[in-house]
Amino acid sequence: MDYTPISPFQRPLTCAHLTDAAGPESLPEPMPELDKWALFRELTVARDAFGVSSRELTVLQALLSFHPSATLGRGPMVVFPSNRAICERLNGMACSTMRRHLSRLVEAGLLIRRDSPNGKRYVRRGAAVPTAFGFDLSPLPRMSARILSAANAAREAERALRAQRETVSLMRRDLAALLALAEAHGVPDAPLADLCLLTARALRRKLTTEKLDEIQAELTAAIDGIQRKLGPVIAADSGSSDAQNEQHQQRTEIDHSVPVQQIAENPAQDCTLLCLTENCPSLETFNPEPIQSWPDLHAAADRLCASMGIDRPAWEEARQRMGATHASVAVVSMLERFSEIRSPGAYLRALAKRAMEGRFDGAGMIAALAKRRACLLP
């Protein structure tokens, strides 16, 4: 008479063994037949919910590779490879390490050991139904609903975390802009400047939701504080004449009559710099720090050259012939049209040559960017 043992060979009994021993009548419905690799990918996403590491999942992946079918849920689901065969499939993982990972998978309920009387793994084919001793993969399809639910929850948590990081990054940028405005009006705030710097450093690391909540609360308080400090300044500015307001509003638009070099020499006309950064969204991808001045743009363009494949001699030649500001405007404008430029280095040299001939218009390039972006926006 065939007997299926509950307890493994010389090992502790787990809850997974008891669940399995209860028989199929304990299950609310038959096990679904699922693509084993699709289910494994979902388990990889949901691994934290089951308390298993990526290394342990690598061992499970190797065991799944010994299962002859592409699906789980129908037919035999016991695989019986030797320790040596498993380690070979794991690219030479130490046997002791592999056994430790196997134990964690069993403890997590993702595997069940089906041990023979002597603890060996093999299949007995003499009976009408072959009996296999090894690792039973049936918990995977039985837990499929839980695995899929945990994977969806993990993806949702990741999306929420990413959105929270973006919010904190935008708040840090706003704080930096407010601090620059406060310093320009003679009311600097060193502690808040330190907070802005520390936040930028923290965002380079992987942060938990709790840590992001803490940073967001600090930034909220900091922004509120600096806005209150700037209240009198804003009120004084709002009392200026209508003519001044009208002149300021005109500067907010692109002023093609003002050469870029003159703007660089006159910080009061940084509106063209604002137009450049607003109409080149790709710049933020390569330079997450806010561009608040022409020297900031010069430094950003210097870093961009390597990413765009512009060699150092071409960049230095452009700086000498065009000036740092014109060369930086050219590089940033090229970034927005990067997919259309076959050779960025040669293109920059051609622009430098045009500048030497007096035929380069930096403000015109900025205007072209604004027109291009206006066409792309819905």
CSV table of C-alpha atoms in Angstrom, one decimal:
chain,number,residue,atom,x,y,z
A,1,MET,CA,0.0,0.0,0.0
A,2,ASP,CA,1.4,3.4,-1.0
A,3,TYR,CA,1.9,5.9,1.7
A,4,THR,CA,2.8,9.6,1.3
A,5,PRO,CA,4.9,10.7,4.3
A,6,ILE,CA,4.2,14.0,6.0
A,7,SER,CA,7.5,14.7,7.7
A,8,PRO,CA,10.7,15.2,5.7
A,9,PHE,CA,13.8,13.0,6.3
A,10,GLN,CA,15.6,14.1,9.5
A,11,ARG,CA,14.2,17.6,9.2
A,12,PRO,CA,11.6,19.6,11.1
A,13,LEU,CA,8.0,19.6,10.0
A,14,THR,CA,6.6,22.8,8.5
A,15,CYS,CA,3.1,24.3,8.1
A,16,ALA,CA,3.4,23.7,4.4
A,17,HIS,CA,3.5,19.9,5.0
A,18,LEU,CA,0.4,20.0,7.2
A,19,THR,CA,-1.5,22.1,4.6
A,20,ASP,CA,-0.5,19.6,1.9
A,21,ALA,CA,-1.3,16.6,4.0
A,22,ALA,CA,-4.9,17.8,4.5
A,23,GLY,CA,-5.6,16.7,1.0
A,24,PRO,CA,-7.2,18.3,-2.0
A,25,GLU,CA,-10.6,18.5,-0.3
A,26,SER,CA,-9.2,21.2,1.9
A,27,LEU,CA,-8.7,23.4,-1.1
A,28,PRO,CA,-11.5,25.7,-2.2
A,29,GLU,CA,-11.0,24.9,-5.8
A,30,PRO,CA,-8.5,22.9,-8.0
A,31,MET,CA,-5.1,24.3,-8.5
A,32,PRO,CA,-4.9,26.6,-11.6
A,33,GLU,CA,-2.5,25.7,-14.4
A,34,LEU,CA,-0.1,28.6,-14.8
A,35,ASP,CA,2.9,29.5,-16.8
A,36,LYS,CA,5.7,28.7,-14.4
A,37,TRP,CA,8.0,31.5,-15.5
A,38,ALA,CA,5.3,34.1,-15.5
A,39,LEU,CA,4.4,33.0,-11.9
A,40,PHE,CA,8.1,33.1,-11.0
A,41,ARG,CA,8.4,36.7,-12.3
A,42,GLU,CA,5.5,37.8,-10.2
A,43,LEU,CA,7.1,36.1,-7.1
A,44,THR,CA,10.3,38.0,-7.8
A,45,VAL,CA,8.3,41.3,-7.6
A,46,ALA,CA,6.6,40.1,-4.4
A,47,ARG,CA,9.6,38.5,-2.7
A,48,ASP,CA,9.6,40.9,0.2
A,49,ALA,CA,6.1,39.7,1.2
A,50,PHE,CA,7.3,36.1,1.4
A,51,GLY,CA,10.6,37.0,3.2
A,52,VAL,CA,12.9,35.5,0.5
A,53,SER,CA,15.9,37.1,-1.1
A,54,SER,CA,16.9,37.3,-4.7
A,55,ARG,CA,19.6,34.6,-4.1
A,56,GLU,CA,17.0,32.2,-2.7
A,57,LEU,CA,14.8,32.9,-5.7
A,58,THR,CA,17.7,32.0,-7.9
A,59,VAL,CA,17.8,28.6,-6.3
A,60,LEU,CA,14.0,28.3,-6.9
A,61,GLN,CA,14.5,29.3,-10.5
A,62,ALA,CA,17.0,26.5,-10.9
A,63,LEU,CA,14.5,24.0,-9.5
A,64,LEU,CA,11.9,25.2,-11.9
A,65,SER,CA,14.2,24.6,-14.8
A,66,PHE,CA,14.3,20.9,-13.8
A,67,HIS,CA,10.5,20.7,-14.2
A,68,PRO,CA,9.8,19.4,-17.7
A,69,SER,CA,6.6,21.3,-18.3
A,70,ALA,CA,6.1,25.0,-19.1
A,71,THR,CA,3.2,25.1,-16.7
A,72,LEU,CA,2.5,24.2,-13.1
A,73,GLY,CA,-0.8,22.8,-11.7
A,74,ARG,CA,-1.3,19.6,-13.7
A,75,GLY,CA,0.7,16.4,-13.6
A,76,PRO,CA,3.7,15.6,-11.4
A,77,MET,CA,5.3,18.5,-9.8
A,78,VAL,CA,8.1,16.9,-7.8
A,79,VAL,CA,11.6,17.5,-9.2
A,80,PHE,CA,14.5,15.3,-7.9
A,81,PRO,CA,17.9,16.7,-9.0
A,82,SER,CA,20.9,16.0,-7.0
A,83,ASN,CA,22.7,18.7,-5.0
A,84,ARG,CA,25.5,18.5,-7.5
A,85,ALA,CA,23.1,19.0,-10.5
A,86,ILE,CA,21.5,22.0,-8.7
A,87,CYS,CA,24.9,23.6,-8.0
A,88,GLU,CA,26.0,23.2,-11.5
A,89,ARG,CA,22.9,24.9,-12.8
A,90,LEU,CA,23.6,27.7,-10.3
A,91,ASN,CA,27.0,28.3,-11.9
A,92,GLY,CA,29.0,26.6,-9.2
A,93,MET,CA,27.2,27.9,-6.1
A,94,ALA,CA,28.7,26.3,-2.9
A,95,CYS,CA,26.6,23.3,-1.9
A,96,SER,CA,26.3,24.6,1.7
A,97,THR,CA,25.0,27.9,0.4
A,98,MET,CA,22.5,26.2,-1.9
A,99,ARG,CA,21.2,24.0,1.0
A,100,ARG,CA,20.7,27.1,3.2
A,101,HIS,CA,18.7,28.8,0.5
A,102,LEU,CA,16.6,25.7,-0.1
A,103,SER,CA,15.8,25.6,3.7
A,104,ARG,CA,14.6,29.2,3.5
A,105,LEU,CA,12.3,28.4,0.5
A,106,VAL,CA,10.8,25.5,2.5
A,107,GLU,CA,10.4,27.7,5.6
A,108,ALA,CA,8.6,30.3,3.4
A,109,GLY,CA,6.2,27.6,2.2
A,110,LEU,CA,7.2,27.9,-1.4
A,111,LEU,CA,8.5,24.3,-1.6
A,112,ILE,CA,7.7,21.0,0.1
A,113,ARG,CA,10.3,18.3,0.7
A,114,ARG,CA,9.2,14.8,-0.4
A,115,ASP,CA,11.9,12.7,1.1
A,116,SER,CA,12.4,9.0,0.5
A,117,PRO,CA,13.0,6.6,3.4
A,118,ASN,CA,16.8,7.1,3.1
A,119,GLY,CA,16.6,10.9,2.3
A,120,LYS,CA,17.7,10.4,-1.4
A,121,ARG,CA,15.9,12.0,-4.3
A,122,TYR,CA,14.7,9.8,-7.1
A,123,VAL,CA,11.6,8.6,-9.0
A,124,ARG,CA,10.1,5.1,-8.6
A,125,ARG,CA,8.6,4.0,-11.9
A,126,GLY,CA,7.4,0.5,-11.2
A,127,ALA,CA,3.9,1.3,-10.0
A,128,ALA,CA,1.0,2.5,-12.2
A,129,VAL,CA,1.7,6.0,-11.0
A,130,PRO,CA,5.4,6.9,-10.6
A,131,THR,CA,6.4,8.1,-7.2
A,132,ALA,CA,9.0,10.8,-7.0
A,133,PHE,CA,11.0,11.9,-4.0
A,134,GLY,CA,12.5,15.4,-4.1
A,135,PHE,CA,11.1,19.0,-4.1
A,136,ASP,CA,7.4,19.5,-4.6
A,137,LEU,CA,6.6,22.7,-6.5
A,138,SER,CA,2.8,22.4,-5.9
A,139,PRO,CA,2.7,25.3,-3.3
A,140,LEU,CA,3.5,27.8,-6.1
A,141,PRO,CA,0.2,27.3,-8.1
A,142,ARG,CA,-1.7,26.9,-4.8
A,143,MET,CA,-0.4,30.3,-3.7
A,144,SER,CA,-0.7,31.9,-7.1
A,145,ALA,CA,-3.6,34.3,-6.0
A,146,ARG,CA,-1.5,35.4,-3.0
A,147,ILE,CA,1.6,35.8,-5.1
A,148,LEU,CA,-0.2,37.9,-7.7
A,149,SER,CA,-1.9,40.1,-5.1
A,150,ALA,CA,1.4,40.7,-3.3
A,151,ALA,CA,3.1,41.5,-6.7
A,152,ASN,CA,0.5,44.1,-7.5
A,153,ALA,CA,0.8,45.6,-4.1
A,154,ALA,CA,4.5,45.8,-4.4
A,155,ARG,CA,4.2,47.6,-7.8
A,156,GLU,CA,1.7,50.0,-6.4
A,157,ALA,CA,4.0,50.8,-3.4
A,158,GLU,CA,6.9,51.3,-5.8
A,159,ARG,CA,4.8,53.8,-7.9
A,160,ALA,CA,3.8,55.6,-4.7
A,161,LEU,CA,7.4,55.8,-3.6
A,162,ARG,CA,8.6,57.1,-7.0
A,163,ALA,CA,5.8,59.8,-6.9
A,164,GLN,CA,6.9,60.8,-3.4
A,165,ARG,CA,10.5,61.1,-4.5
A,166,GLU,CA,9.5,63.3,-7.3
A,167,THR,CA,7.4,65.5,-5.0
A,168,VAL,CA,10.4,65.9,-2.6
A,169,SER,CA,12.7,66.7,-5.5
A,170,LEU,CA,10.3,69.4,-6.7
A,171,MET,CA,10.0,70.8,-3.2
A,172,ARG,CA,13.8,70.9,-2.9
A,173,ARG,CA,14.0,72.7,-6.2
A,174,ASP,CA,11.4,75.3,-5.1
A,175,LEU,CA,13.2,75.8,-1.8
A,176,ALA,CA,16.5,76.4,-3.7
A,177,ALA,CA,14.8,79.0,-5.9
A,178,LEU,CA,13.2,80.8,-2.9
A,179,LEU,CA,16.6,80.8,-1.1
A,180,ALA,CA,18.2,82.3,-4.2
A,181,LEU,CA,15.5,85.0,-4.3
A,182,ALA,CA,16.0,85.6,-0.5
A,183,GLU,CA,19.7,86.0,-0.9
A,184,ALA,CA,19.3,88.4,-3.8
A,185,HIS,CA,17.1,90.6,-1.5
A,186,GLY,CA,19.6,90.4,1.3
A,187,VAL,CA,17.8,88.0,3.5
A,188,PRO,CA,19.8,84.8,3.3
A,189,ASP,CA,19.0,81.7,5.4
A,190,ALA,CA,22.1,79.5,6.0
A,191,PRO,CA,20.2,76.7,7.9
A,192,LEU,CA,17.7,76.3,5.1
A,193,ALA,CA,20.5,76.3,2.5
A,194,ASP,CA,22.1,73.4,4.4
A,195,LEU,CA,18.7,71.6,4.4
A,196,CYS,CA,18.5,72.0,0.7
A,197,LEU,CA,22.0,70.6,0.2
A,198,LEU,CA,21.4,67.6,2.5
A,199,THR,CA,18.1,66.8,0.8
A,200,ALA,CA,19.9,66.7,-2.6
A,201,ARG,CA,22.4,64.3,-1.1
A,202,ALA,CA,19.7,62.2,0.5
A,203,LEU,CA,17.9,61.8,-2.9
A,204,ARG,CA,20.9,60.1,-4.4
A,205,ARG,CA,20.2,57.2,-2.0
A,206,LYS,CA,17.3,54.7,-1.9
A,207,LEU,CA,15.0,56.1,0.7
A,208,THR,CA,12.0,54.5,2.5
A,209,THR,CA,8.5,56.0,2.6
A,210,GLU,CA,9.1,57.0,6.3
A,211,LYS,CA,12.3,58.9,5.5
A,212,LEU,CA,10.7,60.7,2.5
A,213,ASP,CA,7.7,61.7,4.8
A,214,GLU,CA,10.2,63.1,7.2
A,215,ILE,CA,12.1,65.1,4.5
A,216,GLN,CA,8.8,66.3,3.0
A,217,ALA,CA,7.7,67.6,6.4
A,218,GLU,CA,10.9,69.5,6.8
A,219,LEU,CA,10.8,71.0,3.3
A,220,THR,CA,7.1,72.0,3.8
A,221,ALA,CA,8.0,73.9,7.0
A,222,ALA,CA,11.1,75.4,5.3
A,223,ILE,CA,9.2,76.6,2.3
A,224,ASP,CA,6.5,78.1,4.5
A,225,GLY,CA,9.1,79.9,6.6
A,226,ILE,CA,11.1,81.4,3.7
A,227,GLN,CA,7.8,82.5,2.0
A,228,ARG,CA,6.8,84.4,5.2
A,229,LYS,CA,10.3,85.9,5.3
A,230,LEU,CA,9.9,87.0,1.7
A,231,GLY,CA,6.4,88.5,2.4
A,232,PRO,CA,7.6,92.1,2.9
A,233,VAL,CA,9.8,91.8,-0.2
A,234,ILE,CA,7.0,90.5,-2.3
A,235,ALA,CA,4.7,93.3,-1.0
A,236,ALA,CA,7.3,95.9,-1.9
A,237,ASP,CA,7.7,94.6,-5.4
A,238,SER,CA,3.9,94.5,-5.9
A,239,GLY,CA,3.8,98.2,-5.2
A,240,SER,CA,6.0,99.1,-8.2
A,241,SER,CA,4.6,101.1,-11.0
A,242,ASP,CA,2.5,99.7,-13.8
A,243,ALA,CA,5.2,100.6,-16.3
A,244,GLN,CA,7.7,98.5,-14.3
A,245,ASN,CA,5.3,95.6,-14.2
A,246,GLU,CA,4.7,95.9,-17.9
A,247,GLN,CA,8.4,95.9,-18.6
A,248,HIS,CA,8.9,92.9,-16.4
A,249,GLN,CA,6.2,91.0,-18.2
A,250,GLN,CA,7.8,91.7,-21.5
A,251,ARG,CA,11.0,90.3,-20.3
A,252,THR,CA,9.2,87.1,-19.3
A,253,GLU,CA,8.7,86.4,-23.0
A,254,ILE,CA,11.5,85.8,-25.3
A,255,ASP,CA,13.2,89.0,-26.3
A,256,HIS,CA,15.0,88.4,-29.6
A,257,SER,CA,16.5,91.8,-29.6
A,258,VAL,CA,18.8,91.1,-26.7
A,259,PRO,CA,22.0,89.2,-27.5
A,260,VAL,CA,22.8,86.2,-25.3
A,261,GLN,CA,26.2,87.7,-24.4
A,262,GLN,CA,24.6,90.9,-23.1
A,263,ILE,CA,22.1,88.9,-21.1
A,264,ALA,CA,25.0,87.0,-19.5
A,265,GLU,CA,26.6,90.3,-18.5
A,266,ASN,CA,23.3,91.6,-17.1
A,267,PRO,CA,21.7,89.3,-14.6
A,268,ALA,CA,18.5,91.4,-14.5
A,269,GLN,CA,17.7,89.9,-17.9
A,270,ASP,CA,17.9,86.2,-16.9
A,271,CYS,CA,14.5,85.8,-18.6
A,272,THR,CA,16.3,84.3,-21.6
A,273,LEU,CA,18.0,81.7,-19.4
A,274,LEU,CA,14.6,80.9,-18.0
A,275,CYS,CA,13.2,80.5,-21.5
A,276,LEU,CA,16.1,78.2,-22.4
A,277,THR,CA,15.7,75.9,-19.3
A,278,GLU,CA,11.9,75.8,-19.6
A,279,ASN,CA,12.0,74.8,-23.2
A,280,CYS,CA,14.7,72.1,-22.8
A,281,PRO,CA,13.1,69.5,-20.5
A,282,SER,CA,15.8,67.0,-21.5
A,283,LEU,CA,18.3,69.1,-19.6
A,284,GLU,CA,16.8,68.2,-16.2
A,285,THR,CA,17.4,64.5,-17.0
A,286,PHE,CA,21.1,65.0,-17.3
A,287,ASN,CA,21.4,67.8,-14.8
A,288,PRO,CA,19.0,67.3,-11.8
A,289,GLU,CA,20.3,70.4,-10.1
A,290,PRO,CA,18.4,73.6,-11.0
A,291,ILE,CA,20.0,76.0,-13.5
A,292,GLN,CA,19.7,79.4,-11.7
A,293,SER,CA,22.5,81.4,-13.4
A,294,TRP,CA,24.6,81.4,-16.6
A,295,PRO,CA,27.6,79.9,-14.7
A,296,ASP,CA,25.3,77.0,-13.8
A,297,LEU,CA,24.5,76.6,-17.5
A,298,HIS,CA,28.2,76.7,-18.4
A,299,ALA,CA,28.9,73.9,-15.9
A,300,ALA,CA,25.9,71.8,-17.1
A,301,ALA,CA,27.0,72.2,-20.8
A,302,ASP,CA,30.5,71.1,-19.9
A,303,ARG,CA,29.2,67.9,-18.3
A,304,LEU,CA,26.7,67.3,-21.2
A,305,CYS,CA,29.5,67.2,-23.9
A,306,ALA,CA,30.8,63.8,-22.7
A,307,SER,CA,27.2,62.3,-22.7
A,308,MET,CA,26.5,63.7,-26.1
A,309,GLY,CA,29.7,62.4,-27.7
A,310,ILE,CA,31.3,65.8,-28.2
A,311,ASP,CA,35.0,65.4,-27.7
A,312,ARG,CA,37.0,67.9,-25.5
A,313,PRO,CA,38.8,69.6,-28.4
A,314,ALA,CA,35.5,70.5,-30.1
A,315,TRP,CA,34.1,71.8,-26.9
A,316,GLU,CA,37.1,73.9,-26.1
A,317,GLU,CA,37.2,75.3,-29.7
A,318,ALA,CA,33.6,76.3,-29.4
A,319,ARG,CA,34.2,78.0,-26.1
A,320,GLN,CA,37.1,80.0,-27.6
A,321,ARG,CA,35.3,81.0,-30.8
A,322,MET,CA,31.8,81.5,-29.4
A,323,GLY,CA,32.4,82.4,-25.8
A,324,ALA,CA,31.2,80.2,-22.9
A,325,THR,CA,27.6,81.5,-23.0
A,326,HIS,CA,27.0,81.0,-26.7
A,327,ALA,CA,28.7,77.6,-26.6
A,328,SER,CA,26.6,76.5,-23.7
A,329,VAL,CA,23.3,77.7,-25.4
A,330,ALA,CA,24.4,75.8,-28.5
A,331,VAL,CA,25.0,72.5,-26.6
A,332,VAL,CA,21.8,72.6,-24.6
A,333,SER,CA,19.8,73.4,-27.7
A,334,MET,CA,21.5,70.5,-29.5
A,335,LEU,CA,20.5,68.2,-26.6
A,336,GLU,CA,16.8,68.8,-27.3
A,337,ARG,CA,17.3,67.9,-31.0
A,338,PHE,CA,19.9,65.2,-30.3
A,339,SER,CA,18.1,62.4,-32.2
A,340,GLU,CA,18.2,64.6,-35.3
A,341,ILE,CA,21.9,65.4,-35.2
A,342,ARG,CA,24.2,62.8,-36.8
A,343,SER,CA,27.5,64.1,-35.5
A,344,PRO,CA,27.2,66.4,-32.5
A,345,GLY,CA,30.9,67.3,-32.5
A,346,ALA,CA,30.9,68.3,-36.1
A,347,TYR,CA,27.7,70.2,-35.7
A,348,LEU,CA,29.1,72.2,-32.8
A,349,ARG,CA,32.2,73.0,-34.8
A,350,ALA,CA,30.0,74.3,-37.7
A,351,LEU,CA,28.1,76.5,-35.2
A,352,ALA,CA,31.5,77.8,-33.9
A,353,LYS,CA,32.5,78.7,-37.4
A,354,ARG,CA,29.3,80.6,-38.0
A,355,ALA,CA,29.9,82.5,-34.8
A,356,MET,CA,33.3,83.6,-36.0
A,357,GLU,CA,31.6,84.9,-39.1
A,358,GLY,CA,29.0,86.7,-37.1
A,359,ARG,CA,26.1,84.5,-38.2
A,360,PHE,CA,25.3,82.8,-34.9
A,361,ASP,CA,22.1,83.9,-33.1
A,362,GLY,CA,21.9,82.4,-29.6
A,363,ALA,CA,18.6,84.0,-28.9
A,364,GLY,CA,17.2,82.7,-32.1
A,365,MET,CA,18.1,79.2,-31.1
A,366,ILE,CA,16.2,79.7,-27.8
A,367,ALA,CA,13.2,81.0,-29.8
A,368,ALA,CA,13.3,78.0,-32.0
A,369,LEU,CA,13.3,75.7,-29.0
A,370,ALA,CA,10.2,77.6,-27.6
A,371,LYS,CA,8.4,77.2,-31.0
A,372,ARG,CA,9.3,73.5,-31.2
A,373,ARG,CA,8.0,72.9,-27.7
A,374,ALA,CA,4.8,74.8,-28.3
A,375,CYS,CA,4.2,72.5,-31.3
A,376,LEU,CA,4.8,69.4,-29.3
A,377,LEU,CA,2.6,70.3,-26.3
A,378,PRO,CA,-1.1,69.3,-26.6
